[in-house]
Amino acid sequence: MDRLRHSFKDTRRENLSLAVYSTGYEKCDPGYAWGPALRDHYLIHYVASGKGTYCCHKQRYPLEQGDLFLISPSQIVSYCADSEDPWEYYWVGFNGTEAKRLLYYTGFSSERPVIRFSDSEAIRDSLLRIYRSGGSSPGADAEMVGYLYLFLARLIQKNRDRPAAYGTREYLPQALRYIQYNYANDIGVVDLARYAGVSRSQLYRAFMASFGLSPHDYLQKYRINEACSLLRRRDFTVAEVAGSVGFSDPLYFSRIFKKLKGLSPSDYQRREAEQDAAGRKDID
């Protein structure tokens, strides 16, 4: 059987509440393997037919039709198709400020990276809808994310093992929404805590547990990611971009940008322009 792969990938969706990074399906060759390696986003595979193995946290999971397995960011994993009955799988890769909370309700966890779903046709169709919606237009983005929400909702509805509340951090989404709608303004950690209705120390612990970042560092990263989107458009100056994402001092903005992205805003803008030009040349 020849290896058959269909996929769509988009990596420029840093700050949305939920965003599709990649999606597709593949009929693997016997023994086809990936890893050991890590991803920088969440990735769910669904085994539609055949067999294979998934290795995660030094555990080996034999998988077959009906199994789903989760790869979490920065986690060393590997997986391999069976040598005699190689699997066909469907997948969706995603991230966003809501991703971890939604996955909590599905039943997936670091201790339980594999779950089984009896209604195999429904899961396959849910993932296929995400793939068929793939595209770079705003409409395609919205449709992909809509189908991703429906896919996760289906998993959540089938899960009976989770409590109703997201631990003691149900206030975290409120803080994230506040950042999303107010990052361009002069806001700080005090404003986040007040809006979420918790103390600064509670908010700090929640952000560190969920993202490994303090609220201040998360806000800075969010602003810099938004700045990248503006710089790629190339019709704004660095000072205009700084002011548009909540930095009153362009020099301080440039210093934080270089710290997080490894190059200055001007160099980033120049690099993106060169890559776009090279891409257009390849098409021509």
Coordinates of C-alpha atoms in Angstrom, one line a residue:
M1 CA 0.0 0.0 0.0
D2 CA 1.5 3.4 -1.0
R3 CA 1.6 6.0 1.7
L4 CA -1.3 8.4 1.2
R5 CA -1.2 11.8 3.1
H6 CA -3.5 14.8 2.9
S7 CA -2.9 17.7 5.2
F8 CA -3.4 21.4 5.8
K9 CA -1.1 23.5 8.0
D10 CA -1.1 27.1 9.3
T11 CA 1.4 28.3 11.9
R12 CA 0.5 32.0 12.3
R13 CA -2.3 31.9 14.9
E14 CA -0.5 32.7 18.2
N15 CA -3.1 34.5 20.3
L16 CA -6.5 33.2 19.4
S17 CA -8.6 31.5 22.0
L18 CA -8.5 28.4 19.8
A19 CA -6.8 27.9 16.5
V20 CA -6.1 25.1 14.1
Y21 CA -2.4 24.6 13.3
S22 CA -2.7 21.5 11.1
T23 CA -5.2 18.9 10.1
G24 CA -5.3 15.9 7.7
Y25 CA -5.4 12.2 7.3
E26 CA -2.9 9.5 6.3
K27 CA -2.7 5.9 5.3
C28 CA 0.8 4.9 6.6
D29 CA 3.3 2.6 5.1
P30 CA 4.1 -0.5 7.2
G31 CA 6.5 0.5 10.0
Y32 CA 6.2 4.3 9.3
A33 CA 7.4 6.1 12.4
W34 CA 7.6 9.6 13.8
G35 CA 9.9 10.7 16.7
P36 CA 11.1 10.6 19.3
A37 CA 10.5 14.4 19.1
L38 CA 8.2 17.1 20.4
R39 CA 5.5 19.4 19.1
D40 CA 4.9 23.1 20.0
H41 CA 1.1 22.6 20.1
Y42 CA -1.6 20.1 21.0
L43 CA -2.2 17.3 18.5
I44 CA -4.9 14.6 18.6
H45 CA -4.8 11.5 16.3
Y46 CA -7.7 9.2 15.7
V47 CA -7.0 5.7 14.5
A48 CA -9.6 4.9 11.8
S49 CA -8.2 1.5 10.9
G50 CA -5.1 -0.7 11.3
K51 CA -2.8 -0.8 14.3
G52 CA 0.3 1.0 15.7
T53 CA 2.0 2.0 18.9
Y54 CA 2.3 5.3 20.8
C55 CA 5.1 6.0 23.3
C56 CA 4.7 8.8 25.8
H57 CA 6.1 9.3 29.4
K58 CA 8.1 6.1 29.0
Q59 CA 4.9 4.1 28.5
R60 CA 4.1 2.1 25.3
Y61 CA 0.4 2.1 24.2
P62 CA -0.7 -0.5 21.5
L63 CA -3.5 1.2 19.5
E64 CA -6.1 0.1 17.1
Q65 CA -9.3 1.4 15.4
G66 CA -11.3 3.6 17.8
D67 CA -8.4 4.9 19.8
L68 CA -7.4 8.6 20.1
F69 CA -4.1 9.7 21.4
L70 CA -3.0 13.2 22.5
I71 CA 0.4 14.8 22.1
S72 CA 0.9 17.8 24.4
P73 CA 3.3 20.7 23.7
S74 CA 7.0 20.1 24.7
Q75 CA 6.5 16.4 25.3
I76 CA 8.9 13.9 23.9
V77 CA 6.8 11.2 22.1
S78 CA 7.0 8.7 19.3
Y79 CA 4.6 6.6 17.3
C80 CA 4.8 3.9 14.7
A81 CA 2.5 2.1 12.3
D82 CA 2.2 -1.7 12.6
S83 CA 4.5 -3.6 10.2
E84 CA 1.7 -5.9 9.1
D85 CA -1.5 -3.9 9.5
P86 CA -0.4 -0.2 9.4
W87 CA -2.9 2.3 10.7
E88 CA -4.8 5.0 8.9
Y89 CA -5.3 8.0 11.1
Y90 CA -6.9 11.4 11.1
W91 CA -5.5 14.3 13.1
V92 CA -5.9 17.9 14.2
G93 CA -3.2 20.1 15.7
F94 CA -4.3 23.2 17.6
N95 CA -3.5 25.7 20.3
G96 CA -4.8 28.8 22.0
T97 CA -5.7 30.3 25.3
E98 CA -8.7 27.9 25.7
A99 CA -7.0 24.7 24.5
K100 CA -5.8 23.4 27.8
R101 CA -9.1 24.0 29.6
L102 CA -11.2 22.3 26.9
L103 CA -8.9 19.3 26.9
Y104 CA -9.3 19.0 30.6
Y105 CA -13.0 18.2 30.1
T106 CA -12.4 15.6 27.3
G107 CA -10.7 13.1 29.6
F108 CA -7.2 13.5 28.2
S109 CA -4.4 14.1 30.7
S110 CA -0.7 13.5 31.0
E111 CA -1.6 10.3 32.9
R112 CA -4.2 9.4 30.3
P113 CA -2.9 10.3 26.8
V114 CA -5.1 7.7 25.1
I115 CA -8.9 7.4 25.1
R116 CA -11.2 5.1 23.2
F117 CA -14.3 6.2 21.4
S118 CA -17.0 3.7 20.3
D119 CA -18.7 5.9 17.6
S120 CA -15.8 5.8 15.2
E121 CA -17.7 7.1 12.2
A122 CA -18.7 10.3 14.0
I123 CA -15.1 11.0 15.1
R124 CA -13.7 10.4 11.7
D125 CA -16.3 12.7 10.1
S126 CA -15.7 15.4 12.7
L127 CA -12.0 15.5 11.9
L128 CA -12.6 15.3 8.1
R129 CA -14.9 18.4 8.3
I130 CA -12.0 20.3 9.9
Y131 CA -9.7 19.3 7.1
R132 CA -12.1 20.0 4.3
S133 CA -12.6 23.5 5.7
G134 CA -8.9 24.3 5.4
G135 CA -7.8 27.6 3.8
S136 CA -6.2 30.9 4.5
S137 CA -9.3 33.1 4.2
P138 CA -11.1 34.5 7.3
G139 CA -14.1 32.4 6.5
A140 CA -12.0 29.2 6.3
D141 CA -10.4 30.1 9.6
A142 CA -13.8 30.5 11.3
E143 CA -15.1 27.3 9.8
M144 CA -12.1 25.2 10.9
V145 CA -12.3 26.5 14.4
G146 CA -16.0 26.0 14.5
Y147 CA -15.6 22.3 13.5
L148 CA -12.8 22.0 16.0
Y149 CA -15.1 23.2 18.8
L150 CA -17.7 20.7 17.7
F151 CA -15.1 17.9 17.7
L152 CA -13.9 18.7 21.2
A153 CA -17.6 19.1 22.3
R154 CA -18.3 15.5 21.1
L155 CA -15.4 14.2 23.2
I156 CA -16.5 16.3 26.3
Q157 CA -20.0 15.0 26.0
K158 CA -18.8 11.4 26.0
N159 CA -16.6 11.9 29.1
R160 CA -18.1 11.2 32.5
D161 CA -14.9 11.3 34.6
R162 CA -14.3 15.0 35.0
P163 CA -15.8 17.4 37.6
A164 CA -17.9 20.3 36.4
A165 CA -15.4 23.0 37.3
Y166 CA -11.9 23.4 35.9
G167 CA -10.1 22.8 39.2
T168 CA -9.9 26.0 41.3
R169 CA -9.0 28.1 38.2
E170 CA -12.3 28.7 36.5
Y171 CA -11.5 32.4 36.8
L172 CA -8.5 32.0 34.4
P173 CA -10.5 32.3 31.2
Q174 CA -11.8 35.7 32.5
A175 CA -8.3 37.0 32.8
L176 CA -7.4 35.7 29.3
R177 CA -10.4 37.4 27.8
Y178 CA -9.5 40.6 29.5
I179 CA -6.0 40.4 27.9
Q180 CA -7.5 39.6 24.5
Y181 CA -9.7 42.7 24.5
N182 CA -7.5 45.1 26.4
Y183 CA -3.8 44.3 25.6
A184 CA -3.4 47.5 23.5
N185 CA -4.3 49.6 26.6
D186 CA -2.3 50.5 29.7
I187 CA -3.2 47.5 31.7
G188 CA -1.2 45.4 34.3
V189 CA -1.5 42.5 36.6
V190 CA -3.6 44.5 39.1
D191 CA -6.2 45.1 36.4
L192 CA -6.3 41.4 35.5
A193 CA -6.7 40.2 39.1
R194 CA -9.5 42.8 39.7
Y195 CA -11.4 41.8 36.6
A196 CA -11.1 38.0 37.4
G197 CA -12.1 38.7 41.0
V198 CA -9.0 37.1 42.6
S199 CA -5.9 38.1 44.4
R200 CA -2.6 38.7 42.5
S201 CA -1.1 35.7 44.2
Q202 CA -4.0 33.4 43.1
L203 CA -3.7 34.7 39.6
Y204 CA 0.0 34.2 39.6
R205 CA -0.3 30.6 40.7
A206 CA -3.0 29.9 38.0
F207 CA -0.9 31.3 35.2
M208 CA 2.2 29.5 36.3
A209 CA 0.3 26.2 36.6
S210 CA -1.3 26.6 33.2
F211 CA 1.3 28.3 31.1
G212 CA 4.6 28.3 33.0
L213 CA 4.5 32.1 32.8
S214 CA 3.6 34.8 35.2
P215 CA 0.6 37.0 34.3
H216 CA 3.0 39.9 33.4
D217 CA 5.2 37.6 31.2
Y218 CA 2.1 36.2 29.5
L219 CA 0.8 39.7 28.8
Q220 CA 4.1 40.7 27.3
K221 CA 4.2 37.6 25.1
Y222 CA 0.7 38.2 23.9
R223 CA 1.5 41.8 23.0
I224 CA 4.7 40.8 21.1
N225 CA 2.8 38.1 19.2
E226 CA 0.2 40.7 18.1
A227 CA 3.1 43.0 17.2
C228 CA 4.4 40.3 14.8
S229 CA 1.1 40.2 13.0
L230 CA 1.3 44.0 12.4
L231 CA 4.9 43.9 11.4
R232 CA 4.2 41.3 8.8
R233 CA 1.8 43.7 7.1
R234 CA 4.8 46.2 6.5
D235 CA 2.6 49.3 6.4
F236 CA 3.3 50.3 10.0
T237 CA 6.5 51.7 11.5
V238 CA 8.0 50.1 14.6
A239 CA 6.8 53.0 16.8
E240 CA 3.3 52.7 15.4
V241 CA 3.3 49.0 16.1
A242 CA 4.6 49.5 19.7
G243 CA 1.8 52.0 20.4
S244 CA -0.8 49.6 18.9
V245 CA 0.1 46.7 21.3
G246 CA 0.4 48.6 24.5
F247 CA 4.0 49.9 24.6
S248 CA 4.3 53.7 25.1
D249 CA 8.1 53.5 24.7
P250 CA 9.3 52.1 21.3
L251 CA 12.8 51.5 22.7
Y252 CA 11.4 49.3 25.6
F253 CA 9.2 47.6 23.0
S254 CA 12.2 46.8 20.9
R255 CA 14.1 45.4 23.9
I256 CA 11.2 43.1 24.9
F257 CA 10.6 42.1 21.3
K258 CA 14.3 41.0 20.8
K259 CA 14.3 39.2 24.1
L260 CA 11.3 37.1 23.1
K261 CA 11.8 36.7 19.4
G262 CA 15.6 36.8 19.1
L263 CA 15.8 39.7 16.7
S264 CA 14.8 43.4 16.6
P265 CA 11.3 44.4 15.2
S266 CA 13.0 46.0 12.2
D267 CA 15.0 42.8 11.5
Y268 CA 11.8 40.7 11.9
Q269 CA 9.9 42.9 9.5
R270 CA 12.8 42.7 7.0
R271 CA 13.0 38.9 7.3
E272 CA 9.3 38.4 6.7
A273 CA 9.4 40.7 3.6
E274 CA 12.3 38.6 2.2
Q275 CA 10.6 35.3 2.9
D276 CA 7.4 36.6 1.2
A277 CA 9.4 37.8 -1.8
A278 CA 11.1 34.5 -2.1
G279 CA 7.8 32.7 -1.9
R280 CA 6.3 34.8 -4.7
K281 CA 9.4 34.2 -6.8
D282 CA 9.0 30.4 -6.4
I283 CA 5.4 30.7 -7.5
D284 CA 6.4 32.7 -10.6

